[in-house]
Tab-separated table of C-alpha atoms in Angstrom:
chain	number	residue	atom	x	y	z
A	166	MET	CA	92.237	160.098	171.373
A	167	ALA	CA	94.556	160.749	168.414
A	168	ASP	CA	98.490	160.273	168.673
A	169	SER	CA	100.173	163.557	168.930
A	170	THR	CA	103.768	162.970	167.782
A	171	PRO	CA	104.625	164.845	164.829
A	172	ILE	CA	104.939	162.659	161.549
A	173	ASP	CA	108.371	163.286	159.655
A	174	THR	CA	107.489	164.247	156.011
A	175	THR	CA	111.146	164.822	155.000
A	176	PRO	CA	112.230	162.398	152.278
A	177	PRO	CA	114.809	160.072	153.553
A	178	ALA	CA	118.287	160.607	152.868
A	179	ALA	CA	119.698	158.519	149.641
A	180	THR	CA	121.361	155.562	150.878
A	181	PRO	CA	123.457	153.511	148.644
A	182	ASP	CA	122.307	150.033	147.537
A	183	TYR	CA	125.330	147.994	148.508
A	184	GLY	CA	123.895	145.075	146.681
A	185	THR	CA	124.000	146.662	142.980
A	186	THR	CA	126.543	149.251	143.456
A	187	GLU	CA	129.643	148.045	145.232
A	188	PRO	CA	132.285	146.824	142.993
A	189	LEU	CA	133.753	143.425	143.643
A	190	VAL	CA	137.148	142.846	142.457
A	191	GLY	CA	137.435	139.641	140.111
A	192	GLY	CA	134.541	139.844	137.788
A	193	SER	CA	133.539	141.773	134.740
A	194	VAL	CA	131.125	144.430	133.638
A	195	ASN	CA	130.739	142.662	130.102
A	196	ASP	CA	127.437	140.899	129.690
A	197	ALA	CA	129.089	138.733	127.221
A	198	ASP	CA	131.172	137.255	130.190
A	199	VAL	CA	130.169	134.176	131.419
A	200	VAL	CA	129.428	134.056	135.224
A	201	GLY	CA	128.078	131.188	136.909
A	202	ALA	CA	129.817	128.676	134.663
A	203	TRP	CA	132.941	127.897	132.907
A	204	LYS	CA	133.308	129.417	129.488
A	205	ALA	CA	135.179	126.092	128.268
A	206	ASP	CA	135.195	122.983	130.153
A	207	VAL	CA	138.699	121.341	131.526
A	208	PHE	CA	139.767	120.093	127.999
A	209	GLY	CA	138.458	122.958	126.074
A	210	CYS	CA	142.191	124.457	125.798
A	211	PHE	CA	142.205	122.397	122.554
A	212	SER	CA	139.615	124.668	120.561
A	213	ASN	CA	142.141	127.404	121.012
A	214	LEU	CA	145.754	125.752	120.429
A	215	TRP	CA	147.357	129.291	119.855
A	216	PRO	CA	148.386	130.749	122.222
A	217	ASN	CA	146.271	129.592	124.882
A	218	CYS	CA	146.983	125.786	124.848
A	219	ALA	CA	150.679	126.217	123.937
A	220	MET	CA	151.297	129.060	126.477
A	221	SER	CA	149.831	127.165	129.238
A	222	LEU	CA	151.683	123.945	128.208
A	223	VAL	CA	154.974	125.767	127.436
A	224	CYS	CA	154.986	129.027	129.928
A	225	PRO	CA	152.360	127.963	132.701
A	226	CYS	CA	154.093	130.668	134.770
A	227	VAL	CA	153.167	133.325	132.356
A	228	SER	CA	149.482	132.191	131.783
A	229	LEU	CA	148.654	132.136	135.519
A	230	ALA	CA	150.407	135.154	135.934
A	231	GLN	CA	148.404	136.794	133.251
A	232	SER	CA	144.989	135.014	134.463
A	233	LEU	CA	145.602	136.289	138.199
A	234	HIS	CA	146.513	139.872	137.244
A	235	ARG	CA	143.486	140.077	134.876
A	236	VAL	CA	141.340	139.312	138.146
A	237	GLY	CA	143.257	141.315	140.365
A	238	ILE	CA	144.366	138.260	142.775
A	239	TYR	CA	147.965	139.124	142.569
A	240	THR	CA	149.872	141.644	140.162
A	241	TYR	CA	151.391	139.999	136.811
A	242	GLN	CA	155.110	140.619	138.307
A	243	THR	CA	154.713	139.156	141.506
A	244	THR	CA	153.127	135.835	140.529
A	245	LEU	CA	155.887	135.564	137.540
A	246	ALA	CA	158.408	136.116	140.493
A	247	VAL	CA	157.201	133.456	142.767
A	248	LEU	CA	156.445	131.028	140.040
A	249	ALA	CA	160.019	131.480	138.795
A	250	PHE	CA	161.566	131.219	141.982
A	251	LEU	CA	159.840	127.655	142.027
A	252	TYR	CA	160.948	126.656	138.727
A	253	VAL	CA	164.488	127.760	139.217
A	254	VAL	CA	164.481	125.684	142.718
A	255	THR	CA	162.736	122.836	141.053
A	256	TRP	CA	165.274	122.946	138.127
A	257	ALA	CA	168.044	122.961	140.580
A	258	ALA	CA	166.966	120.461	142.863
A	259	SER	CA	166.222	117.794	139.904
A	260	TYR	CA	169.667	118.688	138.492
A	261	MET	CA	171.207	117.787	141.909
A	262	VAL	CA	169.302	114.564	141.993
A	263	ALA	CA	170.347	113.541	138.522
A	264	ASP	CA	174.140	114.804	139.205
A	265	LEU	CA	174.380	112.740	142.409
A	266	SER	CA	172.442	109.748	141.120
A	267	GLN	CA	174.397	109.430	137.865
A	268	GLY	CA	175.114	105.755	137.062
A	269	LEU	CA	173.559	104.457	140.036
A	270	GLY	CA	170.008	103.675	138.676
A	271	THR	CA	168.423	104.817	141.867
A	272	SER	CA	169.038	107.776	144.152
A	273	SER	CA	171.932	108.031	146.482
A	274	PRO	CA	172.058	109.077	150.344
A	275	GLN	CA	173.712	112.430	149.250
A	276	SER	CA	170.637	113.259	146.990
A	277	MET	CA	167.584	112.712	149.320
A	278	PRO	CA	167.678	116.460	150.544
A	279	TRP	CA	167.383	117.339	147.001
A	280	THR	CA	164.925	114.627	146.143
A	281	GLU	CA	162.773	115.977	149.030
A	282	LEU	CA	163.282	119.789	147.968
A	283	LEU	CA	162.157	118.669	144.405
A	284	VAL	CA	158.758	117.059	145.781
A	285	LEU	CA	158.251	120.075	148.247
A	286	THR	CA	158.573	122.617	145.196
A	287	ASN	CA	156.293	120.436	143.134
A	288	ILE	CA	153.626	120.314	145.968
A	289	VAL	CA	153.861	123.796	146.676
A	290	TYR	CA	153.125	124.436	142.498
A	291	LEU	CA	150.146	121.998	142.637
A	292	VAL	CA	148.521	123.667	145.614
A	293	PHE	CA	149.091	127.114	144.131
A	294	VAL	CA	147.295	125.774	141.168
A	295	ILE	CA	144.546	124.181	143.240
A	296	THR	CA	143.944	127.472	145.324
A	297	THR	CA	144.236	129.564	142.099
A	298	ARG	CA	141.230	127.742	140.381
A	299	ALA	CA	139.356	127.613	143.656
A	300	LYS	CA	139.636	131.572	143.918
A	301	LEU	CA	138.832	132.115	140.555
A	302	ARG	CA	135.552	129.876	140.898
A	303	ARG	CA	134.558	131.579	143.811
A	304	LEU	CA	135.016	135.088	142.413
A	305	MET	CA	133.087	134.061	139.360
A	306	HIS	CA	130.420	132.357	141.052
A	307	ILE	CA	131.153	129.071	139.305
A	308	PRO	CA	129.814	126.031	141.292
A	309	GLY	CA	132.014	123.002	141.784
A	310	SER	CA	133.824	121.617	144.954
A	311	TYR	CA	137.323	121.874	146.390
A	312	LEU	CA	137.692	117.971	145.314
A	313	GLU	CA	137.075	118.897	142.001
A	314	ASP	CA	139.925	121.734	141.790
A	315	ILE	CA	142.178	119.063	143.244
A	316	CYS	CA	141.445	116.530	140.790
A	317	CYS	CA	141.498	118.763	137.871
A	318	SER	CA	144.670	120.244	138.763
A	319	PHE	CA	146.423	117.185	139.906
A	320	TRP	CA	145.609	115.234	136.709
A	321	CYS	CA	145.943	118.086	133.931
A	322	GLN	CA	147.379	121.460	135.173
A	323	CYS	CA	147.851	122.581	131.767
A	324	CYS	CA	144.287	122.197	130.977
A	325	VAL	CA	143.301	123.863	134.398
A	326	ILE	CA	145.513	126.840	133.390
A	327	ALA	CA	144.205	127.085	130.098
A	328	GLN	CA	140.651	127.006	131.307
A	329	MET	CA	141.171	129.904	133.963
A	330	ALA	CA	142.767	131.877	130.980
A	331	THR	CA	139.974	131.079	128.926
A	332	GLN	CA	137.514	132.215	131.787
A	333	VAL	CA	138.941	135.749	132.573
A	334	ASP	CA	140.023	136.441	129.226
A	335	ALA	CA	143.640	136.524	129.567
A	336	TYR	CA	144.663	136.110	126.160
A	337	THR	CA	143.871	137.355	122.492
A	338	ALA	CA	143.111	134.532	120.377
A	339	GLY	CA	145.793	134.133	117.691
A	340	GLU	CA	148.268	136.531	119.283
A	341	CYS	CA	150.951	135.160	121.533
A	342	ASN	CA	151.499	137.784	124.199
A	343	PHE	CA	153.882	137.461	127.307
A	344	GLY	CA	152.537	140.699	128.870
A	345	PRO	CA	149.106	140.930	131.340
A	346	LYS	CA	145.949	142.256	129.890
A	347	ASP	CA	144.448	145.042	132.175
A	348	THR	CA	142.689	144.099	135.261
A	349	LEU	CA	138.889	143.269	134.984
A	350	PRO	CA	136.580	145.971	136.366
A	351	GLY	CA	134.530	145.125	139.355
A	352	TYR	CA	131.211	143.762	138.845
A	353	ALA	CA	128.013	144.232	140.985
A	354	VAL	CA	126.744	141.112	143.038
């Protein structure tokens, strides 16, 4: 005996294909952008001395802020304010350590809290660079490990900062610009 249930012949409602249409902040729609690999290796900063290498060496806070703004992780102003605060605290702590240890050849008991603050601010900055590289690596689907991020950031922070700036195209070759570029549009995964 035949099944008497009616067959629905209406076309299914259009459902979005979220794997191809939902934007993901942190990528680029430009086919020329490299996703899944670094555009430059860690020491690739030497291929573009001005402004990338110079900016990451002399003004790393600006280069980091530009890169983070470019991928939409943090705003340029927020990143710059946080890093400026860290730099001011680091400078003040190192000044106090030098002032209180003057002529002693070693640190004095009075300089110990300032020495601890100096070490702490440097650790916070290092962790910030490490986590920034790890986030960018994840957003751009670049293979690697957290250990690699730690080692690269510890031994050559300016090179890592320049590598991230190259990856997100945070600078224009030959132009030294202290402002941010527009945030990259999202890309489909």
